[in-house]
XYZ file of C-alpha atoms in Angstrom:
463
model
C 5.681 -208.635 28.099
C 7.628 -210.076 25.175
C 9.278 -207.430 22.722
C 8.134 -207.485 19.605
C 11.018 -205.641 17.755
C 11.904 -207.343 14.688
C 15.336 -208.491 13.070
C 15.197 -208.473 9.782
C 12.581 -206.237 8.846
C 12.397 -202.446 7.817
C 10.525 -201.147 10.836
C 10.952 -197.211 12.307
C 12.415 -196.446 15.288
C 9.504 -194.925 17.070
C 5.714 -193.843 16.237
C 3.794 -195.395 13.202
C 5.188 -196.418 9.702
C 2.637 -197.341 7.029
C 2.801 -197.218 3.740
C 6.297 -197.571 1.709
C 6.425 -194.863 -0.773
C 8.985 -193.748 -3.396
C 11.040 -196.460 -3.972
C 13.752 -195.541 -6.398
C 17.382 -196.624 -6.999
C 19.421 -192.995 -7.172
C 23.270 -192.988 -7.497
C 23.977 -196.558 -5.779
C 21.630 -196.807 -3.391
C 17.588 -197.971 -2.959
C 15.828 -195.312 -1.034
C 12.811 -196.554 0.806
C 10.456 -193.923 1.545
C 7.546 -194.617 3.899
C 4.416 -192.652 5.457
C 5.380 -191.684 9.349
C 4.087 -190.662 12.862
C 7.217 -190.005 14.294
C 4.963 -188.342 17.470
C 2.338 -190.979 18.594
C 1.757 -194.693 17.473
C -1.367 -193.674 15.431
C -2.324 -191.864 12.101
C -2.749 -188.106 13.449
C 0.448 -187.007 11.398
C 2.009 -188.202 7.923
C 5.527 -187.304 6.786
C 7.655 -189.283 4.383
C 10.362 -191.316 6.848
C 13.482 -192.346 4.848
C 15.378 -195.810 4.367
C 18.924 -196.259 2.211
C 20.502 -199.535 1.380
C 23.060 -200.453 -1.372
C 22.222 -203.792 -0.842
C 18.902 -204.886 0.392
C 20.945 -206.099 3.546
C 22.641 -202.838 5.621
C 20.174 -200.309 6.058
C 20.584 -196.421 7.142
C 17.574 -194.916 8.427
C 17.843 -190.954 7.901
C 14.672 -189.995 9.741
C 12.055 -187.246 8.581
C 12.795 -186.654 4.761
C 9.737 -184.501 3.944
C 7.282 -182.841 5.955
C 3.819 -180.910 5.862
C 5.237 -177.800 6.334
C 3.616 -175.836 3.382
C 0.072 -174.704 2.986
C -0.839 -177.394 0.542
C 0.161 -180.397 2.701
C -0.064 -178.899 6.267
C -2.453 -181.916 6.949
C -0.310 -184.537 5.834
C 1.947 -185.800 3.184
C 0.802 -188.374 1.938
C 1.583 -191.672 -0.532
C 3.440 -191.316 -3.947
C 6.489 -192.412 -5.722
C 9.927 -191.492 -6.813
C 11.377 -191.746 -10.107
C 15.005 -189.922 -11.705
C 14.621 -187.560 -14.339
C 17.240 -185.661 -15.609
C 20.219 -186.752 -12.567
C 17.525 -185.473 -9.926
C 15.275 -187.197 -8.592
C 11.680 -186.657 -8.596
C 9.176 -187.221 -5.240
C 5.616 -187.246 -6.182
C 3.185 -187.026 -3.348
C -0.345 -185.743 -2.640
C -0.581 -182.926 -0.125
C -3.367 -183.508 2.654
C -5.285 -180.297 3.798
C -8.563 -180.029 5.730
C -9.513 -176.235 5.801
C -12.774 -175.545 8.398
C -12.181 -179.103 8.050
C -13.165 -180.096 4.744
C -10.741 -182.546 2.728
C -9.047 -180.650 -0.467
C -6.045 -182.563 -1.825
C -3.281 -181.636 -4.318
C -0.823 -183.922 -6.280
C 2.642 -182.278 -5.385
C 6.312 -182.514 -6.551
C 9.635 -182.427 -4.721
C 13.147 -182.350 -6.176
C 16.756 -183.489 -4.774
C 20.109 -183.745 -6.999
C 22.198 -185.440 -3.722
C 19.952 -187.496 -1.795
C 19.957 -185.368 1.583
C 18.087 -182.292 0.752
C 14.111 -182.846 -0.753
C 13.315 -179.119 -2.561
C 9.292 -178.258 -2.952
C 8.572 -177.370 -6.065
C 4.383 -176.798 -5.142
C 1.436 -178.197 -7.263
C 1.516 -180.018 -9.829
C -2.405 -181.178 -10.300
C -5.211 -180.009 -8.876
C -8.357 -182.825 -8.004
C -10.408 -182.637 -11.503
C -13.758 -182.076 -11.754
C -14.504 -185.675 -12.015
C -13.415 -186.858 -8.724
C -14.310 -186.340 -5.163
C -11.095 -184.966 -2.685
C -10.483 -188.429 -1.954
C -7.533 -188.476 -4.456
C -4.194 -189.547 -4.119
C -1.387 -191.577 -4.058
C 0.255 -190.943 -7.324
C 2.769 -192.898 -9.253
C 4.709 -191.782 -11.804
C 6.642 -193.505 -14.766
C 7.666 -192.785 -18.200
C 6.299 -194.608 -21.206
C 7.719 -196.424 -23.984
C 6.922 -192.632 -26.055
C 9.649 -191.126 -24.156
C 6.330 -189.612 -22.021
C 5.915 -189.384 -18.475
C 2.211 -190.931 -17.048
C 0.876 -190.788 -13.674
C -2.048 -192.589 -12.144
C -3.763 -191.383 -9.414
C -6.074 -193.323 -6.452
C -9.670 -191.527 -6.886
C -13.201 -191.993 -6.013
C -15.598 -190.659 -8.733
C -18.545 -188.040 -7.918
C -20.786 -191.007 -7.936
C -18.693 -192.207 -4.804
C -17.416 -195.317 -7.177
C -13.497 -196.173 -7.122
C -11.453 -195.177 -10.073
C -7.939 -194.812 -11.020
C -6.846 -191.537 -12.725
C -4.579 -191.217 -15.851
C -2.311 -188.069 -16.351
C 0.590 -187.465 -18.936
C 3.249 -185.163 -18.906
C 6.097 -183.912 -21.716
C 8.879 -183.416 -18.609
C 7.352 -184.654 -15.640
C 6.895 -181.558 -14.427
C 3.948 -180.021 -16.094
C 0.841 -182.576 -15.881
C -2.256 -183.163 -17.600
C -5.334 -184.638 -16.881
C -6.396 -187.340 -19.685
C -9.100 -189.447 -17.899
C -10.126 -192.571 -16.021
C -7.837 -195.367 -17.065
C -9.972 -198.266 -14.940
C -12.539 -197.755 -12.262
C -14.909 -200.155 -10.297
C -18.638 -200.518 -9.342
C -18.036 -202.863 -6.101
C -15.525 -200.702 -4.094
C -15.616 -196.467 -3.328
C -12.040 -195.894 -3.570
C -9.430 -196.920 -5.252
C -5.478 -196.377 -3.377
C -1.920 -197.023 -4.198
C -2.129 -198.203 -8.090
C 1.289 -198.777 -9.517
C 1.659 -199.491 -13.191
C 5.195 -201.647 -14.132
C 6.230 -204.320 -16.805
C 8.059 -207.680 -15.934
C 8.975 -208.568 -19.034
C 6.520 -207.272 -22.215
C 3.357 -207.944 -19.628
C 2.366 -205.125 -18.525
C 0.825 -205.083 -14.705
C -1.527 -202.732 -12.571
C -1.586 -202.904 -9.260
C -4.204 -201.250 -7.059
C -6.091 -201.148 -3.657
C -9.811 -201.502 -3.314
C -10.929 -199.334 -0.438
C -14.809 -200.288 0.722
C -15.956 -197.386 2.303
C -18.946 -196.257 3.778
C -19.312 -192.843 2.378
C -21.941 -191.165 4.746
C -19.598 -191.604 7.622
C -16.634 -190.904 5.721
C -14.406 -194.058 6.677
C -13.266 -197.316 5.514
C -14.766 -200.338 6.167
C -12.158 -202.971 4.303
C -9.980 -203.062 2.047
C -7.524 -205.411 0.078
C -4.308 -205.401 -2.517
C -4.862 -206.547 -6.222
C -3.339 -206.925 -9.307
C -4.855 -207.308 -13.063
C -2.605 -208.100 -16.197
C -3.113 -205.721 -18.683
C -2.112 -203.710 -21.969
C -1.784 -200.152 -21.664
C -1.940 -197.795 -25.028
C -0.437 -194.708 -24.208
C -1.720 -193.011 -27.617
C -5.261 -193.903 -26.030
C -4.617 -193.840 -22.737
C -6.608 -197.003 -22.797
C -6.142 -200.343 -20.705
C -7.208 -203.526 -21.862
C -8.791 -204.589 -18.315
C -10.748 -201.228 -17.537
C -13.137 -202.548 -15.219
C -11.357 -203.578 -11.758
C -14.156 -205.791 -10.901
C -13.081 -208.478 -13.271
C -9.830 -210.415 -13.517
C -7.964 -209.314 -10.991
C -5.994 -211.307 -8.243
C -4.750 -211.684 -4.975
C -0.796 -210.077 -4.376
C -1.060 -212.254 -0.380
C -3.509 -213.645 1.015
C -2.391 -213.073 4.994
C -3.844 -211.035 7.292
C -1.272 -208.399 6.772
C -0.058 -206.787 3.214
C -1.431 -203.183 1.902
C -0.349 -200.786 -0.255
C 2.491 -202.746 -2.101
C 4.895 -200.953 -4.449
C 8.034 -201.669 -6.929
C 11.435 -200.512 -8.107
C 13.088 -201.685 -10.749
C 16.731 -202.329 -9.482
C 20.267 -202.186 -11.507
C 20.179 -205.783 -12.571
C 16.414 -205.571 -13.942
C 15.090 -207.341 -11.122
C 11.543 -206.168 -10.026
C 11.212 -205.591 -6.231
C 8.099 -205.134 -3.994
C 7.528 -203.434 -0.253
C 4.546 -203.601 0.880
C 2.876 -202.652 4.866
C 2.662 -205.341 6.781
C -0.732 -204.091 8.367
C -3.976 -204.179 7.816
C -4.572 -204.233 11.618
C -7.631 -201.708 12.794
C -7.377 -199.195 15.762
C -8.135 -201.859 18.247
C -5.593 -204.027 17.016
C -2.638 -201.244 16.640
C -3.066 -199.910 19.769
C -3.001 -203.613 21.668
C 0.369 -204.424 19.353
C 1.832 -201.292 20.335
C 1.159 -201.456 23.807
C 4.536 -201.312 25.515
C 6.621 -200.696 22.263
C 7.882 -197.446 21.090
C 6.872 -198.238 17.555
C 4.008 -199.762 15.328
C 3.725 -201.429 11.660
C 6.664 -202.377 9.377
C 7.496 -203.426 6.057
C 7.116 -206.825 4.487
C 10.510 -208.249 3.405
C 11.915 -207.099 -0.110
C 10.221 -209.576 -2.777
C 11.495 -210.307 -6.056
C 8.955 -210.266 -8.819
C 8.464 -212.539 -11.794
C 5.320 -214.042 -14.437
C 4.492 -217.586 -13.951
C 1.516 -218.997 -15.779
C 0.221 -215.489 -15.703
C 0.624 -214.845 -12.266
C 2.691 -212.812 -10.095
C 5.405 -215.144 -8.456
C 6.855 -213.737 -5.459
C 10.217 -214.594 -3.634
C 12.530 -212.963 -0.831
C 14.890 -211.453 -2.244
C 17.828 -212.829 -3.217
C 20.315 -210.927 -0.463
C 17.890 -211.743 2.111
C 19.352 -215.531 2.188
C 22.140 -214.107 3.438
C 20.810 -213.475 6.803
C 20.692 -217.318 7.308
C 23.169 -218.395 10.163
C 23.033 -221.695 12.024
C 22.031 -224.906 10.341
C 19.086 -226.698 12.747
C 19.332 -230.169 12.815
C 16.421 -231.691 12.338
C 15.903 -235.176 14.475
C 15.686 -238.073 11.484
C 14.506 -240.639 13.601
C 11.863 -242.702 12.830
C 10.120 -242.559 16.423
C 10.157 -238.725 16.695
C 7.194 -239.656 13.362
C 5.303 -242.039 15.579
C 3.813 -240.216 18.297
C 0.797 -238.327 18.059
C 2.395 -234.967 17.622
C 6.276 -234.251 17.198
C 6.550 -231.892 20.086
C 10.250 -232.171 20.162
C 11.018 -231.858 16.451
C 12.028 -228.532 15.827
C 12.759 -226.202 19.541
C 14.653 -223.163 19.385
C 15.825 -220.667 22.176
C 14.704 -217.882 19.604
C 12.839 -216.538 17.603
C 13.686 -215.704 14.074
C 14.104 -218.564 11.979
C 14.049 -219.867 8.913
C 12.366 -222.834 7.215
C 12.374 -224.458 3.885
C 9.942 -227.905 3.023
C 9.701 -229.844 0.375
C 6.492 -232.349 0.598
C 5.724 -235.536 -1.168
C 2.018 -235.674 -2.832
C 0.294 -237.882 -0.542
C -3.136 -238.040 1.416
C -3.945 -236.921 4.545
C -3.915 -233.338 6.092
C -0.802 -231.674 6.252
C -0.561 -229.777 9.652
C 2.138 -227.417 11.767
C 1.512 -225.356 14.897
C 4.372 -222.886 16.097
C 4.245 -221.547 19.396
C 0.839 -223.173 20.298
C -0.975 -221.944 17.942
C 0.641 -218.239 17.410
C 0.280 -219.532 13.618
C -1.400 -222.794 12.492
C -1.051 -223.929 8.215
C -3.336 -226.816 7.666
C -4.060 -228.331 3.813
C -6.278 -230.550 3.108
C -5.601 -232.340 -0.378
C -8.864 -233.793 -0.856
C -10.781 -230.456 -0.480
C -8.204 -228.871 -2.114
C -8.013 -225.835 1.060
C -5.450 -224.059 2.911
C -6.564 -222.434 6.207
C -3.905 -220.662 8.115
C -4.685 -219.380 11.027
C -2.966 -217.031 13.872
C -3.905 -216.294 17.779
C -6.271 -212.742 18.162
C -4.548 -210.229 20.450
C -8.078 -208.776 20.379
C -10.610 -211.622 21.681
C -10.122 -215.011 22.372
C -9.694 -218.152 19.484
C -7.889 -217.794 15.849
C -8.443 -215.458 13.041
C -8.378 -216.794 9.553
C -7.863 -217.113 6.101
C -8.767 -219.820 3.686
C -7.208 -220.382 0.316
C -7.876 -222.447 -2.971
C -4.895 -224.422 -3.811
C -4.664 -227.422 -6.246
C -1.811 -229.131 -4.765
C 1.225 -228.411 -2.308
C 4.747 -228.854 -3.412
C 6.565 -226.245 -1.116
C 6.358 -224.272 1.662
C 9.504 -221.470 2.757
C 8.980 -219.407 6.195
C 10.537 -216.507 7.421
C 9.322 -215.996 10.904
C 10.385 -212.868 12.585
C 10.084 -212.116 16.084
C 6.612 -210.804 15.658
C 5.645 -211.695 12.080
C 5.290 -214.929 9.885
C 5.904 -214.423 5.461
C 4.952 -217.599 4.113
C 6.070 -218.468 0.463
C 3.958 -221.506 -0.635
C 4.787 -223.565 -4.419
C 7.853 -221.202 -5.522
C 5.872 -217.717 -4.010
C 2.803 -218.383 -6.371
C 1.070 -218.332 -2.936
C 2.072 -215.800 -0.772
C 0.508 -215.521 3.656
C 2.133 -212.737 5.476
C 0.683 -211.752 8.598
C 1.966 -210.228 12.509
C 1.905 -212.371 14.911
C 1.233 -211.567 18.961
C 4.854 -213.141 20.910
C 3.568 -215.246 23.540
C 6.651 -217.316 24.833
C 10.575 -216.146 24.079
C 11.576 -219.047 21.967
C 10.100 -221.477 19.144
C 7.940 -224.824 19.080
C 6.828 -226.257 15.982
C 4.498 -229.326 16.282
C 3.598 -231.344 13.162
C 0.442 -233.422 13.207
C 1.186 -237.297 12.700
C -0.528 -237.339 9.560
C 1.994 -234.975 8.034
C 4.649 -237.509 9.019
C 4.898 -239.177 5.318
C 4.239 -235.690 3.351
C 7.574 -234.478 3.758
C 10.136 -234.870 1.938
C 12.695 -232.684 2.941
C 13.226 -230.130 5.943
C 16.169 -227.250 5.979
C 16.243 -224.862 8.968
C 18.394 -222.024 10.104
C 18.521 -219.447 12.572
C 18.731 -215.838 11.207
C 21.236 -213.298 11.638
C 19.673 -209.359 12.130
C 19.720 -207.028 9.910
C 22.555 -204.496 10.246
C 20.988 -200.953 10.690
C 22.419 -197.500 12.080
């Protein structure tokens, strides 16, 4: 069996990571929270797992940070954020308890002042009266009013999704105001973050389909809407999450994203790379000690008003080895070009520029791991990647006018595709069936490109 521990991506050590939570630069360094199993490779226990980096690049992991070791989280601490107030920082969270086995949840608060040591400080909201116990995941920020607001994940008593709006004077003592957006389509909504690049301000959120008889999800996905939020009114300009929203990736894999705002103003995004289902996480895992990790660090900007995403500057860093790329003319003429691009590994990178011209564009890595086909005349991007589950391809289809570029970061187990300067986005895992790399082009993508760039990729330094 081929390992599937990745390089250059934030995974745990052992059990399951899912969502990153907290993200928060505090006195030099990003802290990179994340939901744990440190016990089994499934979602039976939740802690908060801890990352540190003072440069997206070297990363300490510092194991269990917080734990459900009080009577209002003894069933799991779950999703939040992390934002300083004050020289200390401040851990939002909900707490998780099933007593006789009934859900009740509580938004929670935990302190530190060096980093090392997380201090309860108990409830700080209790579920209102509006919302079934399927609330949580709160995220914190203060407003232009010098006030601190919190939105909250929430499924109404009708068993509709909504997002929650509270405000607070010190971000310790919270309010409930109301509903700041909800939804008619979906029965939960999770993970909303609210942030600004630039004066646009953003919402994102994660539509849970659930069915609510049996009590569990049937599918979900990550969105964004553009928005303006009054805090006087504790009104937002969108309101209904049925309309306007978008897409944050369109892969297979990508949930619960989140932000920081770093030193330099730059906006950065984690997000789970996993939306995998039991079936699927338990064949991954098989013969691993760990499960599920983190996309890699994105920068954020506005383009056209849409999110633009891009690795992270530091990230290019990791690139080692120049590949050279065979220019001769007969490695275009044969049906395929097996022979193009083969590496004895496999984390790579690869950067494309491509000409306008007709014709399908088409590469296969690792027969058929991953296949990207465009077709300019119908306008459509299918990408597809082997099942681990059943036999044949899974896949996505996308929309797309035109395609200018294309920038891969393949991992040893995972593919993040950044398509026209990241205004397309594919990340996905991806099952290792051979130990190195073979990327096949069809012959009718022979005249579409216009330049290739390839490197092999250092690993991430970790301890």
């Amino acid at each position: 069996m081929i390992s599937k521990k990745q390089k250059i991506h934030l995974e745990a050590p052992k059990g399951l990571m899912n969502d990153p939570n907290g993200l928060c630069w505090y006195k030099g360094e990003l802290y990179v929270f994340f939901q744990w199993n440190r016990f089994s490779k499934d979602h039976s226990f939740k802690e908060w797992g801890l990352f540190k980096s003072s440069n997206l690049l070297d990363w300490d992991f510092h194991g269990s940070a917080i734990v459900p070791d009080q009577e209002y989280d003894n069933n799991g601490v779950y999703s939040g954020n992390a934002l300083e107030i004050d020289g200390k920082m401040h851990i939002y969270y909900t707490g998780n308890t099933k007593p006789n086995g009934i859900r009740k949840t509580y938004q929670c608060l935990a302190e530190t002042d060096d980093g090392e040591l997380f201090q309860k400080k108990g409830i700080i909201l209790n579920t209102p009266k509006d919302f079934t116990e399927h609330f949580r995941d709160p995220f914190v920020w203060k407003g232009k009013d010098q006030k601190y607001y919190m939105v909250v994940g929430a499924q109404k008593v009708s068993g509709k999704g909504a997002i929650a709006l509270c405000k607070s004077c010190d971000g310790k003592k919270w309010n409930y105001i109301g509903i700041l957006a909800e939804s008619d389509n979906c029965e939960m909504i999770e993970c909303p973050v609210v942030f600004s690049l630039g004066e646009q301000q953003i919402l994102l959120f994660c539509s849970q389909h659930r069915d609510n008889d049996k009590d569990e999800v049937l599918w979900s996905e990550s969105l964004y809407q553009l928005g303006e939020w009054e805090p006087q009114t504790g009104d937002f300009t969108v309101g209904n999450l049925d309309e306007k929203y978008s897409r944050l990736d369109w892969g297979m894999d990508f949930y619960a994203p989140q932000t920081v705002c770093m030193p330099d103003g730059r906006t950065i995004l984690f997000a789970w790379m996993s939306q995998m289902d039991g079936e699927q996480t338990e064949i991954f895992g098989e013969g691993e000690p760990n499960v599920h990790c983190m996309t890699l660090p994105r920068e954020l900007t506005l383009r056209e008003n849409r999110i633009c995403q891009r690795p992270a500057r530091e990230l290019y860093q990791l690139l080692d080895d120049h590949i050279q790329i065979p220019k001769e003319k007969n490695h275009f003429q044969q049906e395929t070009i097996a022979e193009m691009v083969s590496l004895s590994e496999r984390t790579w990178y690869c950067k494309m520029e491509l000409l306008q011209q007709e014709g399908i564009f088409e590469l296969n890595i690792n027969q058929s791991e991953v296949v990207f086909c465009y077709d300019p005349g119908e306008k459509q991007l299918v990408f597809q990647r082997k099942s681990w589950i059943r036999d044949g391809l899974e896949q996505k289809e996308v929309t797309l006018e035109k395609l200018d570029d294309l920038e891969i970061w393949f991992d040893t187990s995972s593919i993040e595709i950044f398509i026209n300067g990241g205004s397309v986005v594919l990340s996905a895992r991806v099952i290792p069936t051979q130990q190195h790399t073979k990327i096949r082009f069809q012959k009718s993508s022979k005249d579409m490109i216009k330049s290739m760039n390839m490197y092999k990729m250092k690993g991430r330094k970790s301890n």
